[in-house]
Amino acid sequence: MRVPVRREVMRYVLLVSLALAIVALSAIWITGSVQAPESTGGDADTAAAVRDGEASPQDQPGAQAPDAPQSPPSR
């Protein structure tokens, strides 16, 4: 005969499981960010791609090429 699990025990099992999942995901995130080089991601990658000729200056956030056509503001 099965003994039903009391609600208090189930609550603690779920809370411990949630805490372990948060700790594990945080450890993965922190370890990855510590090991990543400083010049990766976002603007640094885009600037490197523009410099290497793999992207146009239009792709760089916040920058416009001098010969870029100006589009009228949308209404």
Coordinates of C-alpha atoms in Angstrom, one line a residue:
M1 CA 0.0 0.0 0.0
R2 CA 1.3 3.5 -1.0
V3 CA 1.7 6.1 1.6
P4 CA 0.7 9.5 0.2
V5 CA 3.4 12.2 0.4
R6 CA 2.4 14.9 2.8
R7 CA 2.1 18.4 1.3
E8 CA 4.8 19.8 3.6
V9 CA 7.3 17.3 2.3
M10 CA 6.4 18.0 -1.3
R11 CA 6.7 21.7 -0.7
Y12 CA 10.3 21.3 0.7
V13 CA 11.3 19.0 -2.2
L14 CA 10.1 21.6 -4.7
L15 CA 11.8 24.5 -2.9
V16 CA 15.1 22.6 -2.7
S17 CA 14.8 21.6 -6.4
L18 CA 14.2 25.3 -7.4
A19 CA 17.1 26.5 -5.3
L20 CA 19.4 23.9 -6.8
A21 CA 18.3 24.8 -10.3
I22 CA 18.9 28.6 -9.7
V23 CA 22.4 27.8 -8.2
A24 CA 23.3 25.6 -11.1
L25 CA 22.2 28.0 -13.8
S26 CA 23.9 30.9 -12.0
A27 CA 27.1 29.0 -11.8
I28 CA 27.0 28.2 -15.5
W29 CA 26.3 31.9 -16.3
I30 CA 29.0 33.3 -14.0
T31 CA 31.6 30.8 -15.2
G32 CA 30.9 31.7 -18.8
S33 CA 31.1 35.4 -18.2
V34 CA 34.4 35.2 -16.2
Q35 CA 36.0 33.1 -18.9
A36 CA 34.8 35.2 -21.9
P37 CA 37.3 37.7 -23.4
E38 CA 36.7 41.3 -22.7
S39 CA 36.3 42.3 -26.3
T40 CA 33.4 40.1 -27.3
G41 CA 29.7 40.7 -27.9
G42 CA 27.7 43.7 -28.9
D43 CA 29.4 46.8 -30.3
A44 CA 32.9 45.2 -30.1
D45 CA 31.9 42.4 -32.5
T46 CA 30.1 44.8 -34.9
A47 CA 33.1 47.2 -34.9
A48 CA 35.5 44.3 -35.7
A49 CA 33.2 43.1 -38.5
V50 CA 33.1 46.6 -40.0
R51 CA 36.9 46.9 -39.7
D52 CA 37.4 43.5 -41.4
G53 CA 35.0 44.4 -44.2
E54 CA 32.5 41.7 -43.2
A55 CA 29.7 44.2 -42.4
S56 CA 28.8 47.7 -43.6
P57 CA 29.1 50.8 -41.4
Q58 CA 25.3 50.9 -41.4
D59 CA 25.3 47.7 -39.3
Q60 CA 27.2 49.4 -36.5
P61 CA 24.8 50.6 -33.8
G62 CA 24.6 54.4 -33.4
A63 CA 26.8 55.1 -36.3
Q64 CA 25.9 56.3 -39.8
A65 CA 28.2 56.4 -42.8
P66 CA 28.7 59.9 -44.3
D67 CA 27.1 58.8 -47.6
A68 CA 24.1 57.1 -46.0
P69 CA 20.8 58.3 -47.3
Q70 CA 18.7 59.9 -44.6
S71 CA 15.2 58.4 -44.3
P72 CA 12.4 60.7 -43.3
P73 CA 10.9 60.1 -39.8
S74 CA 7.9 57.9 -39.8
R75 CA 4.6 59.4 -38.6

